[in-house]
mmCIF file of C-alpha atoms in Angstrom:
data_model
loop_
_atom_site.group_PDB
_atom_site.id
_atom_site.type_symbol
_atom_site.label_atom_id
_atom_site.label_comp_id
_atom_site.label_asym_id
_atom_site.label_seq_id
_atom_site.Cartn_x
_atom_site.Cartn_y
_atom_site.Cartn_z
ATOM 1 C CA UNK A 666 7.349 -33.503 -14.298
ATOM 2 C CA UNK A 667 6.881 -35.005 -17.697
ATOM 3 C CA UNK A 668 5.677 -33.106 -20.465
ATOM 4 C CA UNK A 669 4.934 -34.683 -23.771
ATOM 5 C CA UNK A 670 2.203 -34.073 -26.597
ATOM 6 C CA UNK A 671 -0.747 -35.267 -24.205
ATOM 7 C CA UNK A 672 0.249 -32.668 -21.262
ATOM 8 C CA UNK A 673 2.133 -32.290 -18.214
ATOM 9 C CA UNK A 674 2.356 -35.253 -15.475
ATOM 10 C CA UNK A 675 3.954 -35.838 -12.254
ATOM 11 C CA UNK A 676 6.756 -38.715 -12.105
ATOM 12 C CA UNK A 677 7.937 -40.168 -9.201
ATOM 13 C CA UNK A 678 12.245 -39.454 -9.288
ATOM 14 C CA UNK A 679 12.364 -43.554 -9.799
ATOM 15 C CA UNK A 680 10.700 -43.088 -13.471
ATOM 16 C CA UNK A 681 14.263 -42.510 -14.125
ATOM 17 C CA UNK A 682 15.322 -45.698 -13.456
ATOM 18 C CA UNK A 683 16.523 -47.980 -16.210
ATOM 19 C CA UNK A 684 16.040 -44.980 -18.877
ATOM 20 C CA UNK A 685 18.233 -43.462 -21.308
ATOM 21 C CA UNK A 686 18.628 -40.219 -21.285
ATOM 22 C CA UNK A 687 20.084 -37.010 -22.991
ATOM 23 C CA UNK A 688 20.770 -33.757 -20.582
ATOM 24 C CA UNK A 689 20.803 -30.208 -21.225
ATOM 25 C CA UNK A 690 21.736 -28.431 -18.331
ATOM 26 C CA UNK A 691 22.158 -24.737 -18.714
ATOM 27 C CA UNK A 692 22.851 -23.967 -14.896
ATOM 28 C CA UNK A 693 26.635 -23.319 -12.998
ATOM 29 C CA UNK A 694 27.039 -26.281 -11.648
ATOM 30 C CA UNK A 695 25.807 -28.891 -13.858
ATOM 31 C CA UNK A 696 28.223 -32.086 -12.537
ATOM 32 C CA UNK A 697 26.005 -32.089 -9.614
ATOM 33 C CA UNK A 698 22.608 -32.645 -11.277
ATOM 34 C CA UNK A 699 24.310 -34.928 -13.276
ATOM 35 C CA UNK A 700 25.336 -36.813 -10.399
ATOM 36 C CA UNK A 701 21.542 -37.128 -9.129
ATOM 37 C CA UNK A 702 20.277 -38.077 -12.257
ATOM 38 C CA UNK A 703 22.585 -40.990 -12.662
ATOM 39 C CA UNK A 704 21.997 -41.620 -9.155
ATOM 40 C CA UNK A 705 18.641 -42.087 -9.961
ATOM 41 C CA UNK A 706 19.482 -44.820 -12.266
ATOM 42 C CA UNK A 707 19.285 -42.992 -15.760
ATOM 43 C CA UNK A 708 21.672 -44.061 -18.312
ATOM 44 C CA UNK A 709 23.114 -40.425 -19.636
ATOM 45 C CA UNK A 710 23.407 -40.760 -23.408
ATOM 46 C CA UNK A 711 24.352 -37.464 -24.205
ATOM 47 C CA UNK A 712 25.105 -34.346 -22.305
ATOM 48 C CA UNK A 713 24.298 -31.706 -24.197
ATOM 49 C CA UNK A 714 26.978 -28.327 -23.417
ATOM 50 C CA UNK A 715 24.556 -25.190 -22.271
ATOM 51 C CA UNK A 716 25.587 -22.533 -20.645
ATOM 52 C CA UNK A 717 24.390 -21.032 -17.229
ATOM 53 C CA UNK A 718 21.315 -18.587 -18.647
ATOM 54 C CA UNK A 719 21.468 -20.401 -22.344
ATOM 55 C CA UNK A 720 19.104 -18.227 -24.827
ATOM 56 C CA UNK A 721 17.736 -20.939 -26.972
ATOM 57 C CA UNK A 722 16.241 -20.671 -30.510
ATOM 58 C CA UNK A 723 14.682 -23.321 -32.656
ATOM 59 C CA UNK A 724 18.107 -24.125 -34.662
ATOM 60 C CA UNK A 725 19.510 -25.555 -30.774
ATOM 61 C CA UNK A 726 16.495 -27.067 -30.511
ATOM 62 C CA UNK A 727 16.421 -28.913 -33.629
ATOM 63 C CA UNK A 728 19.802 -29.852 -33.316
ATOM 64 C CA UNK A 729 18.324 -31.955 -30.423
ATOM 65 C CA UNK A 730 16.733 -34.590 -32.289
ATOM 66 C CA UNK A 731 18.992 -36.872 -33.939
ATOM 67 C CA UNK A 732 20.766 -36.954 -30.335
ATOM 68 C CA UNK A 733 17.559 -38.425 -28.809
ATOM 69 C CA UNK A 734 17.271 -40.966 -31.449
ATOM 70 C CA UNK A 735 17.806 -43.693 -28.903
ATOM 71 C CA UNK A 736 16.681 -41.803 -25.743
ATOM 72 C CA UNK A 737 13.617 -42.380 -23.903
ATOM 73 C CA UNK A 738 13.486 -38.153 -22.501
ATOM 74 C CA UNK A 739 15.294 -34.981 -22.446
ATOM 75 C CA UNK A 740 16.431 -34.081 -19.142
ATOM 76 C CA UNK A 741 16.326 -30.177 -18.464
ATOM 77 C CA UNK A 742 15.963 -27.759 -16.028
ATOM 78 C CA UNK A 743 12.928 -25.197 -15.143
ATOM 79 C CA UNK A 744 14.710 -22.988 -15.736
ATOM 80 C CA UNK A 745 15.621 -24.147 -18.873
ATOM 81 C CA UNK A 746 12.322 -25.041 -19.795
ATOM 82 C CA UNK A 747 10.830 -21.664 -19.489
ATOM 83 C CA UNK A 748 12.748 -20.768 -22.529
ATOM 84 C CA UNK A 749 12.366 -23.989 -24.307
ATOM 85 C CA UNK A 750 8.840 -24.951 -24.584
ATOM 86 C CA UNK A 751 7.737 -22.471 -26.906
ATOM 87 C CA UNK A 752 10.119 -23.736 -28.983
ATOM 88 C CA UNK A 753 9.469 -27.549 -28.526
ATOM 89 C CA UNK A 754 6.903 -29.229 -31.072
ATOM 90 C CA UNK A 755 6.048 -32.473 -29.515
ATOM 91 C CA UNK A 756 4.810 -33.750 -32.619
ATOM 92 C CA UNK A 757 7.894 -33.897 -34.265
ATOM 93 C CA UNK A 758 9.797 -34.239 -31.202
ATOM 94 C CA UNK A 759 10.688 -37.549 -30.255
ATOM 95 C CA UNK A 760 11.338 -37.717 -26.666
ATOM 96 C CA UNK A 761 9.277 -36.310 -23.329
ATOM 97 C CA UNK A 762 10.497 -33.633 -22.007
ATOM 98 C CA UNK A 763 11.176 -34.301 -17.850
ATOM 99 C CA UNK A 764 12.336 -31.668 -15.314
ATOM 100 C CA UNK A 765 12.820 -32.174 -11.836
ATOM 101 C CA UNK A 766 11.075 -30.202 -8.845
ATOM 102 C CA UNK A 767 13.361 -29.328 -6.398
ATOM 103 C CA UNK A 768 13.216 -28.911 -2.938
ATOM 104 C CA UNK A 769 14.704 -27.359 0.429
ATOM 105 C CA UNK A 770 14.657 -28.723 3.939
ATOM 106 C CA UNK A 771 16.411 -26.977 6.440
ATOM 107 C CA UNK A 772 17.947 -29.323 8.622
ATOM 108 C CA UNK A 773 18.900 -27.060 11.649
ATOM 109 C CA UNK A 774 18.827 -23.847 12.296
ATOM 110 C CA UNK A 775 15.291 -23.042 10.685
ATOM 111 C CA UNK A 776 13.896 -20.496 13.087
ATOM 112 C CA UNK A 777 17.136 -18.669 12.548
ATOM 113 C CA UNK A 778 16.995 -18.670 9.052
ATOM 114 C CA UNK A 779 13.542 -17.666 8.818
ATOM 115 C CA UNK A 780 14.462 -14.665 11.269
ATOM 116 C CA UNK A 781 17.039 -13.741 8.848
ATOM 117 C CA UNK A 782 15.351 -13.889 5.776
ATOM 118 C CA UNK A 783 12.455 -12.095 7.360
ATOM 119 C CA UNK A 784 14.749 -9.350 8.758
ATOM 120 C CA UNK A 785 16.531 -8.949 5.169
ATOM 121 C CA UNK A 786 13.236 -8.132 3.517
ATOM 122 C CA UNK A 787 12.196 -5.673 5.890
ATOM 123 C CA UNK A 788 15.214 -3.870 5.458
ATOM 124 C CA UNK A 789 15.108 -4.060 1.524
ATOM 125 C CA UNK A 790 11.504 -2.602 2.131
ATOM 126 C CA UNK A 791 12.723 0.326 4.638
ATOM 127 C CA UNK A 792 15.430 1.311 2.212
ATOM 128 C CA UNK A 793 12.934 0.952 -0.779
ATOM 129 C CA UNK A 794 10.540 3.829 0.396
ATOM 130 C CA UNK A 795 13.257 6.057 2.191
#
């Protein structure tokens, strides 16, 4: 998704293609998206240190701008941008905003999982009204 001062809109993943780009990642493991997003042809101008559950505040955010000077979006996380778009004003903020939606596919072993899962909850439910 893309947000910007007109709204919210779908992107395909190759919208990344060819654009420059600054990340803030504030997730464990944050090599890997990295990884995808160059993979989807962005140009990573700036990787912006968060850490995994980052409380943000306008200051952070602020400090955002000059970095994007030359970008064409910031690259974030849902989960990040939760906490950050009350505190984004896109009309003094230069860039879009884009976040990826992520998916699972199970490749094998589906009905299994879905047993489990299924089984696991009924449990937690059991041991929630004994």
């Amino acid at each position: 998704q893309r947000h910007d001062a007109s709204g919210t809109t779908d992107q395909a993943v190759a919208w990344l293609n060819g654009r420059r780009v600054v990340t803030m990642l504030g997730v464990g493991n944050p090599p890997a998206i990295l990884g995808q997003v160059r993979a989807a042809g962005a140009e990573i101008l700036a990787n912006v240190a968060a850490r995994d559950h980052e409380r943000y505040d306008r200051t952070r955010v602020l400090s955002l701008i000059p970095l994007c000077d030359r970008a064409e979006a910031l690259f974030t996380t849902r989960k990040d941008w939760v906490k950050l778009r009350s505190l984004i004003d896109f009309s003094s903020f230069p860039v879009p905003v884009v976040i990826p939606d992520l998916g699972l596919s199970v490749i094998d072993g589906e009905q299994e999982l879905r047993t489990r899962v299924l089984d696991a909850a009924r449990e937690g439910q059991r041991e929630r009204h004994a």
